[in-house]
Amino acid sequence: MDLYRRLVDAGASMLTIHGRTREQRQRKTGAADWEFTKRVVDEFKDRIPVLSNGSISNMDDVERCLEETGADGVMVSEAILEYPPLFMQTNVEATNYKRTCPGRLQMAEDYLELCKEYPPDAGGQGSGLKCIRAHLHRFLHADLQTHTIVRDAVVRSFSMEAADNAVKMVRDIHKEINHDPTREQLSWYVRHRMDWEEGFENKNPEPVPEKVFVEEKKVEEVEDDEDDGGCGFSPSDPFGESCGVEDGDY
């Protein structure tokens, strides 16, 4: 609190409170401490706006956060990176936790069209295909967990054509398994929450496809023996940056 007082006294015009400690990261992320955020709001609400950050995955969370903390607004990062329409009435209690906005495949396809119109490395801004791979990984995280052939295609997307082909693979798979976008839930955002966050519950879990493609089985069988020069998938190098292709920082 002393730090916040010093910031406000020094002229800060707004505070955003991320209600977690520095130790709460990765598999120890856990829920954001909205009670602490409320303390900050109560202390400074008459002087500057205070925003709350953390544990926001849909509009139900937004409304609950604003009610519990008294904050002037919310800031969202990981959840909205995975699903940009997060602030719509989708995957909420009123929709029986079903997705009512476009599915993740549509997000990925629309994103690639925008990348072609506004290249992320144009004018020295962004970081090229490394940036694109990162966003595809977040949009399609649920598919990458089930379909290794798609995961490897995204990792090796070192051209726009390759990125298009990876997304087309997802469309073909969704058609093959009769994928229902209304059953989609956040995946990348909750990757560290399921085991650690007390009270976390997926209200409408997405069914895992029963059909596993022969090609994917083959990928899994040879994965340990394959030497691809460091281009394979690993938690520390999920987009294949170690392959010697420099896309810039992201």
mmCIF file of C-alpha atoms in Angstrom:
data_model
loop_
_atom_site.group_PDB
_atom_site.id
_atom_site.type_symbol
_atom_site.label_atom_id
_atom_site.label_comp_id
_atom_site.label_asym_id
_atom_site.label_seq_id
_atom_site.Cartn_x
_atom_site.Cartn_y
_atom_site.Cartn_z
ATOM 1 C CA MET A 1 0.000 0.000 0.000
ATOM 2 C CA ASP A 2 2.890 2.321 0.715
ATOM 3 C CA LEU A 3 4.055 1.979 -2.903
ATOM 4 C CA TYR A 4 0.588 2.896 -4.179
ATOM 5 C CA ARG A 5 0.480 5.955 -1.906
ATOM 6 C CA ARG A 6 3.834 7.109 -3.221
ATOM 7 C CA LEU A 7 2.695 6.616 -6.817
ATOM 8 C CA VAL A 8 -0.520 8.540 -6.297
ATOM 9 C CA ASP A 9 1.258 11.304 -4.388
ATOM 10 C CA ALA A 10 3.755 11.533 -7.245
ATOM 11 C CA GLY A 11 0.935 12.220 -9.701
ATOM 12 C CA ALA A 12 -0.172 8.841 -11.060
ATOM 13 C CA SER A 13 -3.487 9.344 -12.847
ATOM 14 C CA MET A 14 -4.687 5.729 -12.609
ATOM 15 C CA LEU A 15 -3.777 2.429 -10.941
ATOM 16 C CA THR A 16 -4.282 -1.087 -12.233
ATOM 17 C CA ILE A 17 -4.037 -3.764 -9.546
ATOM 18 C CA HIS A 18 -3.122 -7.306 -10.505
ATOM 19 C CA GLY A 19 -4.326 -9.202 -7.460
ATOM 20 C CA ARG A 20 -1.577 -11.813 -7.369
ATOM 21 C CA THR A 21 1.866 -12.046 -5.819
ATOM 22 C CA ARG A 22 5.015 -12.529 -7.862
ATOM 23 C CA GLU A 23 5.068 -16.179 -6.717
ATOM 24 C CA GLN A 24 1.653 -16.822 -8.300
ATOM 25 C CA ARG A 25 2.728 -17.824 -11.773
ATOM 26 C CA GLN A 26 2.449 -20.803 -14.110
ATOM 27 C CA ARG A 27 1.025 -23.822 -12.257
ATOM 28 C CA LYS A 28 0.813 -21.796 -9.049
ATOM 29 C CA THR A 29 -1.175 -18.960 -10.616
ATOM 30 C CA GLY A 30 -4.395 -19.422 -8.638
ATOM 31 C CA ALA A 31 -7.185 -16.892 -8.280
ATOM 32 C CA ALA A 32 -6.580 -13.157 -8.139
ATOM 33 C CA ASP A 33 -7.090 -11.623 -4.690
ATOM 34 C CA TRP A 34 -10.025 -9.299 -5.268
ATOM 35 C CA GLU A 35 -10.243 -8.530 -1.541
ATOM 36 C CA PHE A 36 -6.839 -6.871 -1.716
ATOM 37 C CA THR A 37 -7.901 -4.986 -4.829
ATOM 38 C CA LYS A 38 -10.919 -3.708 -2.891
ATOM 39 C CA ARG A 39 -8.599 -2.388 -0.175
ATOM 40 C CA VAL A 40 -6.718 -0.388 -2.790
ATOM 41 C CA VAL A 41 -9.972 0.890 -4.296
ATOM 42 C CA ASP A 42 -11.264 1.960 -0.891
ATOM 43 C CA GLU A 43 -8.001 3.765 -0.168
ATOM 44 C CA PHE A 44 -7.739 5.732 -3.410
ATOM 45 C CA LYS A 45 -11.195 5.814 -5.065
ATOM 46 C CA ASP A 46 -11.653 9.491 -4.171
ATOM 47 C CA ARG A 47 -8.355 10.441 -5.789
ATOM 48 C CA ILE A 48 -7.877 8.387 -8.991
ATOM 49 C CA PRO A 49 -9.556 5.575 -10.974
ATOM 50 C CA VAL A 50 -8.497 2.048 -9.991
ATOM 51 C CA LEU A 51 -8.786 -0.920 -12.354
ATOM 52 C CA SER A 52 -8.819 -4.591 -11.379
ATOM 53 C CA ASN A 53 -6.830 -7.216 -13.294
ATOM 54 C CA GLY A 54 -6.871 -11.013 -12.895
ATOM 55 C CA SER A 55 -9.394 -13.887 -12.920
ATOM 56 C CA ILE A 56 -11.497 -12.409 -15.720
ATOM 57 C CA SER A 57 -12.653 -15.014 -18.250
ATOM 58 C CA ASN A 58 -16.117 -13.766 -19.281
ATOM 59 C CA MET A 59 -18.670 -11.015 -18.658
ATOM 60 C CA ASP A 60 -19.980 -12.785 -15.552
ATOM 61 C CA ASP A 61 -16.495 -12.407 -14.064
ATOM 62 C CA VAL A 62 -16.397 -8.744 -15.103
ATOM 63 C CA GLU A 63 -19.678 -7.971 -13.353
ATOM 64 C CA ARG A 64 -18.735 -9.980 -10.255
ATOM 65 C CA CYS A 65 -15.305 -8.321 -10.078
ATOM 66 C CA LEU A 66 -16.747 -4.803 -10.310
ATOM 67 C CA GLU A 67 -19.297 -5.618 -7.618
ATOM 68 C CA GLU A 68 -16.808 -7.225 -5.227
ATOM 69 C CA THR A 69 -13.950 -4.746 -5.660
ATOM 70 C CA GLY A 70 -15.748 -1.481 -6.418
ATOM 71 C CA ALA A 71 -13.137 -0.896 -9.139
ATOM 72 C CA ASP A 72 -13.780 1.620 -11.906
ATOM 73 C CA GLY A 73 -13.085 -0.990 -14.583
ATOM 74 C CA VAL A 74 -11.212 -4.162 -15.434
ATOM 75 C CA MET A 75 -8.119 -4.922 -17.453
ATOM 76 C CA VAL A 76 -7.845 -8.294 -19.204
ATOM 77 C CA SER A 77 -4.790 -9.881 -20.798
ATOM 78 C CA GLU A 78 -4.468 -13.640 -21.339
ATOM 79 C CA ALA A 79 -8.159 -14.523 -21.641
ATOM 80 C CA ILE A 80 -8.826 -11.890 -24.292
ATOM 81 C CA LEU A 81 -5.695 -12.877 -26.207
ATOM 82 C CA GLU A 82 -7.215 -16.345 -26.581
ATOM 83 C CA TYR A 83 -10.755 -15.150 -27.262
ATOM 84 C CA PRO A 84 -11.117 -11.476 -28.305
ATOM 85 C CA PRO A 85 -14.983 -11.395 -28.064
ATOM 86 C CA LEU A 86 -14.681 -12.001 -24.320
ATOM 87 C CA PHE A 87 -16.677 -8.866 -23.459
ATOM 88 C CA MET A 88 -19.729 -10.174 -25.293
ATOM 89 C CA GLN A 89 -22.466 -12.267 -23.689
ATOM 90 C CA THR A 90 -20.792 -15.587 -24.483
ATOM 91 C CA ASN A 91 -19.821 -18.534 -22.268
ATOM 92 C CA VAL A 92 -21.813 -16.993 -19.422
ATOM 93 C CA GLU A 93 -24.583 -18.262 -17.166
ATOM 94 C CA ALA A 94 -27.257 -16.545 -19.257
ATOM 95 C CA THR A 95 -26.207 -18.609 -22.297
ATOM 96 C CA ASN A 96 -25.890 -21.808 -20.244
ATOM 97 C CA TYR A 97 -22.115 -21.305 -20.599
ATOM 98 C CA LYS A 98 -22.324 -21.949 -24.337
ATOM 99 C CA ARG A 99 -20.288 -19.926 -26.818
ATOM 100 C CA THR A 100 -22.621 -17.647 -28.732
ATOM 101 C CA CYS A 101 -19.984 -15.631 -30.598
ATOM 102 C CA PRO A 102 -17.719 -16.911 -33.405
ATOM 103 C CA GLY A 103 -15.666 -20.006 -32.610
ATOM 104 C CA ARG A 104 -11.895 -20.181 -32.283
ATOM 105 C CA LEU A 105 -11.434 -21.326 -35.897
ATOM 106 C CA GLN A 106 -13.207 -18.203 -37.122
ATOM 107 C CA MET A 107 -10.975 -16.125 -34.831
ATOM 108 C CA ALA A 108 -7.852 -17.675 -36.378
ATOM 109 C CA GLU A 109 -9.091 -17.249 -39.945
ATOM 110 C CA ASP A 110 -10.124 -13.633 -39.413
ATOM 111 C CA TYR A 111 -6.801 -12.916 -37.716
ATOM 112 C CA LEU A 112 -4.781 -14.267 -40.651
ATOM 113 C CA GLU A 113 -6.791 -12.107 -43.063
ATOM 114 C CA LEU A 114 -5.949 -9.060 -40.945
ATOM 115 C CA CYS A 115 -2.277 -10.085 -40.923
ATOM 116 C CA LYS A 116 -2.278 -10.094 -44.716
ATOM 117 C CA GLU A 117 -3.857 -6.655 -44.817
ATOM 118 C CA TYR A 118 -1.743 -5.250 -41.967
ATOM 119 C CA PRO A 119 1.502 -7.281 -41.792
ATOM 120 C CA PRO A 120 2.794 -7.389 -38.198
ATOM 121 C CA ASP A 121 6.348 -6.617 -39.300
ATOM 122 C CA ALA A 122 5.453 -3.681 -41.567
ATOM 123 C CA GLY A 123 7.235 -0.461 -40.672
ATOM 124 C CA GLY A 124 9.317 -2.156 -38.004
ATOM 125 C CA GLN A 125 6.285 -2.818 -35.815
ATOM 126 C CA GLY A 126 5.361 -6.234 -34.422
ATOM 127 C CA SER A 127 7.514 -9.291 -34.953
ATOM 128 C CA GLY A 128 6.423 -11.023 -38.085
ATOM 129 C CA LEU A 129 5.598 -14.695 -38.181
ATOM 130 C CA LYS A 130 6.752 -15.274 -34.631
ATOM 131 C CA CYS A 131 3.911 -12.987 -33.541
ATOM 132 C CA ILE A 132 1.467 -14.805 -35.831
ATOM 133 C CA ARG A 133 2.457 -18.230 -34.491
ATOM 134 C CA ALA A 134 2.002 -16.986 -30.937
ATOM 135 C CA HIS A 135 -1.527 -15.800 -31.617
ATOM 136 C CA LEU A 136 -2.501 -18.968 -33.518
ATOM 137 C CA HIS A 137 -1.213 -20.999 -30.585
ATOM 138 C CA ARG A 138 -3.538 -19.100 -28.242
ATOM 139 C CA PHE A 139 -6.587 -19.132 -30.502
ATOM 140 C CA LEU A 140 -6.263 -22.845 -31.303
ATOM 141 C CA HIS A 141 -4.786 -24.102 -28.035
ATOM 142 C CA ALA A 142 -7.577 -26.644 -27.449
ATOM 143 C CA ASP A 143 -7.041 -28.158 -30.904
ATOM 144 C CA LEU A 144 -3.282 -28.289 -30.447
ATOM 145 C CA GLN A 145 -3.691 -30.346 -27.275
ATOM 146 C CA THR A 146 -5.684 -33.016 -29.103
ATOM 147 C CA HIS A 147 -4.313 -32.968 -32.643
ATOM 148 C CA THR A 148 -0.531 -33.224 -32.687
ATOM 149 C CA ILE A 149 -0.420 -32.902 -36.455
ATOM 150 C CA VAL A 150 -1.915 -29.400 -36.165
ATOM 151 C CA ARG A 151 0.364 -28.505 -33.275
ATOM 152 C CA ASP A 152 3.431 -29.351 -35.347
ATOM 153 C CA ALA A 153 2.055 -27.440 -38.335
ATOM 154 C CA VAL A 154 1.613 -24.286 -36.231
ATOM 155 C CA VAL A 155 5.110 -24.658 -34.771
ATOM 156 C CA ARG A 156 6.538 -24.850 -38.293
ATOM 157 C CA SER A 157 4.539 -21.952 -39.746
ATOM 158 C CA PHE A 158 7.435 -19.905 -41.087
ATOM 159 C CA SER A 159 5.399 -18.416 -43.953
ATOM 160 C CA MET A 160 1.877 -17.068 -44.367
ATOM 161 C CA GLU A 161 1.100 -19.987 -46.663
ATOM 162 C CA ALA A 162 2.124 -22.428 -43.938
ATOM 163 C CA ALA A 163 0.002 -20.574 -41.380
ATOM 164 C CA ASP A 164 -2.982 -20.694 -43.747
ATOM 165 C CA ASN A 165 -2.458 -24.419 -44.248
ATOM 166 C CA ALA A 166 -2.303 -25.049 -40.489
ATOM 167 C CA VAL A 167 -5.620 -23.270 -39.967
ATOM 168 C CA LYS A 168 -7.135 -25.122 -42.932
ATOM 169 C CA MET A 169 -6.137 -28.374 -41.230
ATOM 170 C CA VAL A 170 -8.183 -27.321 -38.217
ATOM 171 C CA ARG A 171 -11.190 -26.552 -40.420
ATOM 172 C CA ASP A 172 -10.923 -29.988 -42.061
ATOM 173 C CA ILE A 173 -10.660 -31.717 -38.677
ATOM 174 C CA HIS A 174 -13.608 -29.778 -37.255
ATOM 175 C CA LYS A 175 -15.693 -30.816 -40.244
ATOM 176 C CA GLU A 176 -14.583 -34.441 -39.893
ATOM 177 C CA ILE A 177 -15.513 -34.677 -36.204
ATOM 178 C CA ASN A 178 -18.658 -32.516 -36.463
ATOM 179 C CA HIS A 179 -17.147 -29.969 -34.102
ATOM 180 C CA ASP A 180 -19.689 -27.799 -32.275
ATOM 181 C CA PRO A 181 -18.340 -24.244 -31.650
ATOM 182 C CA THR A 182 -21.041 -23.592 -29.049
ATOM 183 C CA ARG A 183 -19.311 -26.125 -26.769
ATOM 184 C CA GLU A 184 -15.966 -24.350 -26.938
ATOM 185 C CA GLN A 185 -14.382 -23.088 -23.735
ATOM 186 C CA LEU A 186 -11.188 -21.217 -22.916
ATOM 187 C CA SER A 187 -8.185 -23.517 -23.022
ATOM 188 C CA TRP A 188 -4.907 -21.584 -23.113
ATOM 189 C CA TYR A 189 -6.092 -19.159 -20.435
ATOM 190 C CA VAL A 190 -6.959 -21.934 -17.963
ATOM 191 C CA ARG A 191 -3.900 -24.103 -18.661
ATOM 192 C CA HIS A 192 -2.524 -23.334 -15.162
ATOM 193 C CA ARG A 193 -5.823 -22.966 -13.306
ATOM 194 C CA MET A 194 -7.420 -26.394 -13.400
ATOM 195 C CA ASP A 195 -5.090 -28.024 -10.877
ATOM 196 C CA TRP A 196 -4.423 -25.083 -8.595
ATOM 197 C CA GLU A 197 -7.294 -22.611 -8.379
ATOM 198 C CA GLU A 198 -9.636 -23.441 -5.536
ATOM 199 C CA GLY A 199 -13.206 -23.552 -6.665
ATOM 200 C CA PHE A 200 -12.343 -23.474 -10.370
ATOM 201 C CA GLU A 201 -14.912 -25.368 -12.405
ATOM 202 C CA ASN A 202 -15.427 -25.628 -16.125
ATOM 203 C CA LYS A 203 -19.192 -25.111 -16.315
ATOM 204 C CA ASN A 204 -19.628 -26.581 -19.789
ATOM 205 C CA PRO A 205 -16.567 -28.709 -20.612
ATOM 206 C CA GLU A 206 -15.793 -29.156 -24.261
ATOM 207 C CA PRO A 207 -15.989 -32.820 -25.308
ATOM 208 C CA VAL A 208 -12.715 -34.464 -26.331
ATOM 209 C CA PRO A 209 -12.974 -35.901 -29.843
ATOM 210 C CA GLU A 210 -13.139 -39.679 -29.836
ATOM 211 C CA LYS A 211 -11.638 -39.919 -33.283
ATOM 212 C CA VAL A 212 -7.837 -39.867 -33.427
ATOM 213 C CA PHE A 213 -6.383 -39.712 -36.883
ATOM 214 C CA VAL A 214 -3.861 -42.295 -38.057
ATOM 215 C CA GLU A 215 -1.426 -39.552 -39.054
ATOM 216 C CA GLU A 216 -1.515 -38.161 -35.504
ATOM 217 C CA LYS A 217 -0.790 -41.563 -33.991
ATOM 218 C CA LYS A 218 2.228 -41.834 -36.267
ATOM 219 C CA VAL A 219 3.450 -38.406 -35.141
ATOM 220 C CA GLU A 220 3.238 -39.450 -31.500
ATOM 221 C CA GLU A 221 5.063 -42.721 -32.139
ATOM 222 C CA VAL A 222 8.057 -41.135 -33.862
ATOM 223 C CA GLU A 223 8.176 -37.942 -31.816
ATOM 224 C CA ASP A 224 10.915 -39.079 -29.442
ATOM 225 C CA ASP A 225 13.139 -40.453 -32.210
ATOM 226 C CA GLU A 226 12.754 -37.616 -34.665
ATOM 227 C CA ASP A 227 15.720 -35.270 -35.010
ATOM 228 C CA ASP A 228 14.450 -32.162 -36.732
ATOM 229 C CA GLY A 229 17.238 -29.794 -35.839
ATOM 230 C CA GLY A 230 15.468 -28.307 -32.828
ATOM 231 C CA CYS A 231 12.275 -27.418 -34.692
ATOM 232 C CA GLY A 232 9.993 -29.643 -32.644
ATOM 233 C CA PHE A 233 7.541 -28.587 -29.967
ATOM 234 C CA SER A 234 8.710 -28.089 -26.410
ATOM 235 C CA PRO A 235 7.253 -26.067 -23.502
ATOM 236 C CA SER A 236 10.239 -23.718 -23.596
ATOM 237 C CA ASP A 237 10.110 -23.255 -27.382
ATOM 238 C CA PRO A 238 6.453 -23.677 -28.384
ATOM 239 C CA PHE A 239 6.686 -21.810 -31.666
ATOM 240 C CA GLY A 240 9.984 -23.227 -32.968
ATOM 241 C CA GLU A 241 12.089 -20.063 -32.630
ATOM 242 C CA SER A 242 15.208 -22.183 -32.084
ATOM 243 C CA CYS A 243 15.084 -23.390 -35.716
ATOM 244 C CA GLY A 244 17.413 -20.601 -36.774
ATOM 245 C CA VAL A 245 14.726 -18.356 -38.282
ATOM 246 C CA GLU A 246 14.789 -14.922 -36.699
ATOM 247 C CA ASP A 247 11.373 -13.275 -36.566
ATOM 248 C CA GLY A 248 12.214 -10.644 -33.965
ATOM 249 C CA ASP A 249 11.088 -10.387 -30.387
ATOM 250 C CA TYR A 250 7.544 -10.967 -29.217
#
